[in-house]
């Protein structure tokens, strides 16, 4: 997609966002907290700089501690509950956009899988990814 913006938002439309340019990396997170927040086996995140991300509409924040023990701000729509982004204390200046909230996620290819020690046995590795037991 080059420098084109990607857009996305929550299920009810109260929160909308735009990402300028391409993500630095697209990763699959198998940590137990992403599993619980997303109600799924893993979460796919598009990692962008804070400057690449702009948002309209307010999110609520759940202050969490990830599997690393470091702080994680989990932003979600207060109306419909859709997870939107995570801000990770150990990764200042970066925004982890929940890729499932993109209007069109085509073209995003995960290149990393993190927290693979928590991965479900029934979920095979993604083709072409580098797998890390903990965080990258």
PDB file of C-alpha atoms in Angstrom:
ATOM      1  CA  UNK A   1       0.000   0.000   0.000  1.00  0.00           C
ATOM      2  CA  UNK A   2       3.009   2.315   0.148  1.00  0.00           C
ATOM      3  CA  UNK A   3       2.319   5.571   1.979  1.00  0.00           C
ATOM      4  CA  UNK A   4      -1.463   5.253   1.726  1.00  0.00           C
ATOM      5  CA  UNK A   5      -3.383   5.515   4.966  1.00  0.00           C
ATOM      6  CA  UNK A   6      -5.095   2.521   6.486  1.00  0.00           C
ATOM      7  CA  UNK A   7      -8.284   3.153   8.400  1.00  0.00           C
ATOM      8  CA  UNK A   8     -10.211   1.215  10.953  1.00  0.00           C
ATOM      9  CA  UNK A   9     -12.445   1.400  13.961  1.00  0.00           C
ATOM     10  CA  UNK A  10     -14.567  -0.374  16.483  1.00  0.00           C
ATOM     11  CA  UNK A  11     -17.646  -2.490  15.864  1.00  0.00           C
ATOM     12  CA  UNK A  12     -20.157   0.285  16.650  1.00  0.00           C
ATOM     13  CA  UNK A  13     -18.252   3.069  14.838  1.00  0.00           C
ATOM     14  CA  UNK A  14     -17.768   5.330  17.874  1.00  0.00           C
ATOM     15  CA  UNK A  15     -13.964   5.046  17.579  1.00  0.00           C
ATOM     16  CA  UNK A  16     -12.244   5.556  14.233  1.00  0.00           C
ATOM     17  CA  UNK A  17      -8.544   5.758  13.446  1.00  0.00           C
ATOM     18  CA  UNK A  18      -6.058   6.213  10.642  1.00  0.00           C
ATOM     19  CA  UNK A  19      -2.533   4.870  10.197  1.00  0.00           C
ATOM     20  CA  UNK A  20      -0.226   6.816   7.878  1.00  0.00           C
ATOM     21  CA  UNK A  21       2.269   4.713   5.968  1.00  0.00           C
ATOM     22  CA  UNK A  22       3.008   1.060   6.529  1.00  0.00           C
ATOM     23  CA  UNK A  23       3.380  -0.639   9.917  1.00  0.00           C
ATOM     24  CA  UNK A  24       6.917  -1.225  11.162  1.00  0.00           C
ATOM     25  CA  UNK A  25       5.997  -4.863  11.705  1.00  0.00           C
ATOM     26  CA  UNK A  26       2.892  -7.019  11.825  1.00  0.00           C
ATOM     27  CA  UNK A  27       3.059  -9.526  14.650  1.00  0.00           C
ATOM     28  CA  UNK A  28       1.009 -12.326  16.138  1.00  0.00           C
ATOM     29  CA  UNK A  29       0.906 -12.157  19.939  1.00  0.00           C
ATOM     30  CA  UNK A  30       0.147 -15.369  21.816  1.00  0.00           C
ATOM     31  CA  UNK A  31       0.385 -13.863  25.335  1.00  0.00           C
ATOM     32  CA  UNK A  32      -2.347 -14.880  27.748  1.00  0.00           C
ATOM     33  CA  UNK A  33      -3.521 -11.289  28.175  1.00  0.00           C
ATOM     34  CA  UNK A  34      -4.087 -10.789  24.428  1.00  0.00           C
ATOM     35  CA  UNK A  35      -5.920 -14.119  24.400  1.00  0.00           C
ATOM     36  CA  UNK A  36      -8.232 -12.957  27.181  1.00  0.00           C
ATOM     37  CA  UNK A  37      -8.741  -9.441  25.798  1.00  0.00           C
ATOM     38  CA  UNK A  38      -9.560 -10.703  22.322  1.00  0.00           C
ATOM     39  CA  UNK A  39     -11.392 -13.865  23.337  1.00  0.00           C
ATOM     40  CA  UNK A  40      -9.217 -15.782  20.891  1.00  0.00           C
ATOM     41  CA  UNK A  41      -6.075 -17.891  20.583  1.00  0.00           C
ATOM     42  CA  UNK A  42      -3.935 -14.877  19.612  1.00  0.00           C
ATOM     43  CA  UNK A  43      -4.000 -11.240  18.584  1.00  0.00           C
ATOM     44  CA  UNK A  44      -2.600  -9.800  15.362  1.00  0.00           C
ATOM     45  CA  UNK A  45      -1.114  -6.343  15.847  1.00  0.00           C
ATOM     46  CA  UNK A  46       0.205  -3.775  13.400  1.00  0.00           C
ATOM     47  CA  UNK A  47       3.039  -1.954  15.162  1.00  0.00           C
ATOM     48  CA  UNK A  48       3.259   1.725  14.192  1.00  0.00           C
ATOM     49  CA  UNK A  49       4.954   4.798  15.603  1.00  0.00           C
ATOM     50  CA  UNK A  50       2.799   7.055  17.746  1.00  0.00           C
ATOM     51  CA  UNK A  51       3.151   9.718  15.025  1.00  0.00           C
ATOM     52  CA  UNK A  52       1.627   7.364  12.419  1.00  0.00           C
ATOM     53  CA  UNK A  53      -1.553   6.846  14.461  1.00  0.00           C
ATOM     54  CA  UNK A  54      -4.463   9.279  14.748  1.00  0.00           C
ATOM     55  CA  UNK A  55      -7.840   8.615  16.345  1.00  0.00           C
ATOM     56  CA  UNK A  56     -11.272  10.176  16.659  1.00  0.00           C
ATOM     57  CA  UNK A  57     -13.650   9.119  19.399  1.00  0.00           C
ATOM     58  CA  UNK A  58     -12.730   8.256  22.944  1.00  0.00           C
ATOM     59  CA  UNK A  59     -11.467   4.931  24.213  1.00  0.00           C
ATOM     60  CA  UNK A  60     -11.556   3.562  27.713  1.00  0.00           C
ATOM     61  CA  UNK A  61      -8.315   2.224  29.138  1.00  0.00           C
ATOM     62  CA  UNK A  62      -7.607  -0.893  31.144  1.00  0.00           C
ATOM     63  CA  UNK A  63      -4.241  -0.568  32.925  1.00  0.00           C
ATOM     64  CA  UNK A  64      -2.738  -4.046  32.743  1.00  0.00           C
ATOM     65  CA  UNK A  65       0.535  -5.836  33.370  1.00  0.00           C
ATOM     66  CA  UNK A  66       1.445  -8.079  30.470  1.00  0.00           C
ATOM     67  CA  UNK A  67       3.062 -11.495  30.691  1.00  0.00           C
ATOM     68  CA  UNK A  68       6.380  -9.592  30.869  1.00  0.00           C
ATOM     69  CA  UNK A  69       5.293  -7.873  34.080  1.00  0.00           C
ATOM     70  CA  UNK A  70       5.564  -4.483  32.337  1.00  0.00           C
ATOM     71  CA  UNK A  71       2.663  -2.056  32.090  1.00  0.00           C
ATOM     72  CA  UNK A  72       0.265  -2.236  29.153  1.00  0.00           C
ATOM     73  CA  UNK A  73      -2.531   0.269  28.489  1.00  0.00           C
ATOM     74  CA  UNK A  74      -5.283  -1.606  26.662  1.00  0.00           C
ATOM     75  CA  UNK A  75      -7.545   0.886  24.863  1.00  0.00           C
ATOM     76  CA  UNK A  76     -11.032  -0.248  23.878  1.00  0.00           C
ATOM     77  CA  UNK A  77     -14.359   1.236  22.837  1.00  0.00           C
ATOM     78  CA  UNK A  78     -16.407   1.935  25.955  1.00  0.00           C
ATOM     79  CA  UNK A  79     -19.612   1.344  24.005  1.00  0.00           C
ATOM     80  CA  UNK A  80     -19.075  -1.938  22.112  1.00  0.00           C
ATOM     81  CA  UNK A  81     -15.919  -3.224  23.834  1.00  0.00           C
ATOM     82  CA  UNK A  82     -13.782  -3.634  20.695  1.00  0.00           C
ATOM     83  CA  UNK A  83     -10.055  -3.632  21.525  1.00  0.00           C
ATOM     84  CA  UNK A  84      -8.401  -0.840  19.512  1.00  0.00           C
ATOM     85  CA  UNK A  85      -4.753  -0.392  20.553  1.00  0.00           C
ATOM     86  CA  UNK A  86      -2.280  -1.363  23.229  1.00  0.00           C
ATOM     87  CA  UNK A  87       0.488   0.899  24.508  1.00  0.00           C
ATOM     88  CA  UNK A  88       3.311  -1.154  25.995  1.00  0.00           C
ATOM     89  CA  UNK A  89       5.600   0.355  28.638  1.00  0.00           C
ATOM     90  CA  UNK A  90       8.562  -1.633  27.314  1.00  0.00           C
ATOM     91  CA  UNK A  91       8.040  -0.176  23.795  1.00  0.00           C
ATOM     92  CA  UNK A  92       7.769   3.622  24.196  1.00  0.00           C
ATOM     93  CA  UNK A  93       6.827   5.605  21.096  1.00  0.00           C
ATOM     94  CA  UNK A  94       5.010   2.672  19.508  1.00  0.00           C
ATOM     95  CA  UNK A  95       1.315   1.859  19.182  1.00  0.00           C
ATOM     96  CA  UNK A  96       0.097  -1.724  18.777  1.00  0.00           C
ATOM     97  CA  UNK A  97      -3.017  -1.491  16.593  1.00  0.00           C
ATOM     98  CA  UNK A  98      -5.365  -4.478  16.839  1.00  0.00           C
ATOM     99  CA  UNK A  99      -5.311  -5.482  13.165  1.00  0.00           C
ATOM    100  CA  UNK A 100      -8.755  -7.093  13.311  1.00  0.00           C
ATOM    101  CA  UNK A 101     -10.220  -3.593  13.644  1.00  0.00           C
ATOM    102  CA  UNK A 102      -8.803  -2.428  10.295  1.00  0.00           C
ATOM    103  CA  UNK A 103     -11.399  -1.791   7.600  1.00  0.00           C
ATOM    104  CA  UNK A 104      -9.178  -3.660   5.129  1.00  0.00           C
ATOM    105  CA  UNK A 105      -6.330  -5.737   6.576  1.00  0.00           C
ATOM    106  CA  UNK A 106      -5.333  -7.176   3.185  1.00  0.00           C
ATOM    107  CA  UNK A 107      -1.639  -6.821   2.513  1.00  0.00           C
ATOM    108  CA  UNK A 108      -0.597  -7.181   6.142  1.00  0.00           C
ATOM    109  CA  UNK A 109       1.608 -10.226   6.541  1.00  0.00           C
ATOM    110  CA  UNK A 110       2.755 -11.266  10.004  1.00  0.00           C
ATOM    111  CA  UNK A 111       6.539 -11.595  10.173  1.00  0.00           C
ATOM    112  CA  UNK A 112       6.864 -12.245  13.910  1.00  0.00           C
ATOM    113  CA  UNK A 113       5.134 -14.361  16.522  1.00  0.00           C
ATOM    114  CA  UNK A 114       5.750 -13.453  20.164  1.00  0.00           C
ATOM    115  CA  UNK A 115       4.958 -15.137  23.474  1.00  0.00           C
ATOM    116  CA  UNK A 116       4.913 -18.490  21.668  1.00  0.00           C
ATOM    117  CA  UNK A 117       5.329 -20.254  25.009  1.00  0.00           C
ATOM    118  CA  UNK A 118       1.626 -19.439  25.545  1.00  0.00           C
ATOM    119  CA  UNK A 119       0.532 -20.445  22.034  1.00  0.00           C
ATOM    120  CA  UNK A 120      -2.276 -22.965  21.778  1.00  0.00           C
ATOM    121  CA  UNK A 121      -1.069 -26.379  20.640  1.00  0.00           C
ATOM    122  CA  UNK A 122      -3.864 -26.482  18.043  1.00  0.00           C
ATOM    123  CA  UNK A 123      -2.596 -23.286  16.339  1.00  0.00           C
ATOM    124  CA  UNK A 124       0.248 -24.073  13.915  1.00  0.00           C
ATOM    125  CA  UNK A 125       3.010 -21.508  13.308  1.00  0.00           C
ATOM    126  CA  UNK A 126       2.275 -18.892  10.665  1.00  0.00           C
ATOM    127  CA  UNK A 127       4.304 -19.419   7.487  1.00  0.00           C
ATOM    128  CA  UNK A 128       7.384 -17.231   7.204  1.00  0.00           C
ATOM    129  CA  UNK A 129       7.365 -15.866  10.744  1.00  0.00           C
ATOM    130  CA  UNK A 130      10.137 -15.643  13.296  1.00  0.00           C
ATOM    131  CA  UNK A 131       8.881 -17.209  16.539  1.00  0.00           C
ATOM    132  CA  UNK A 132       9.956 -15.973  19.983  1.00  0.00           C
ATOM    133  CA  UNK A 133       9.072 -17.687  23.270  1.00  0.00           C
ATOM    134  CA  UNK A 134       8.717 -14.343  25.137  1.00  0.00           C
ATOM    135  CA  UNK A 135       8.685 -10.809  23.786  1.00  0.00           C
ATOM    136  CA  UNK A 136      10.838  -9.873  20.819  1.00  0.00           C
TER     137      UNK A 136
END
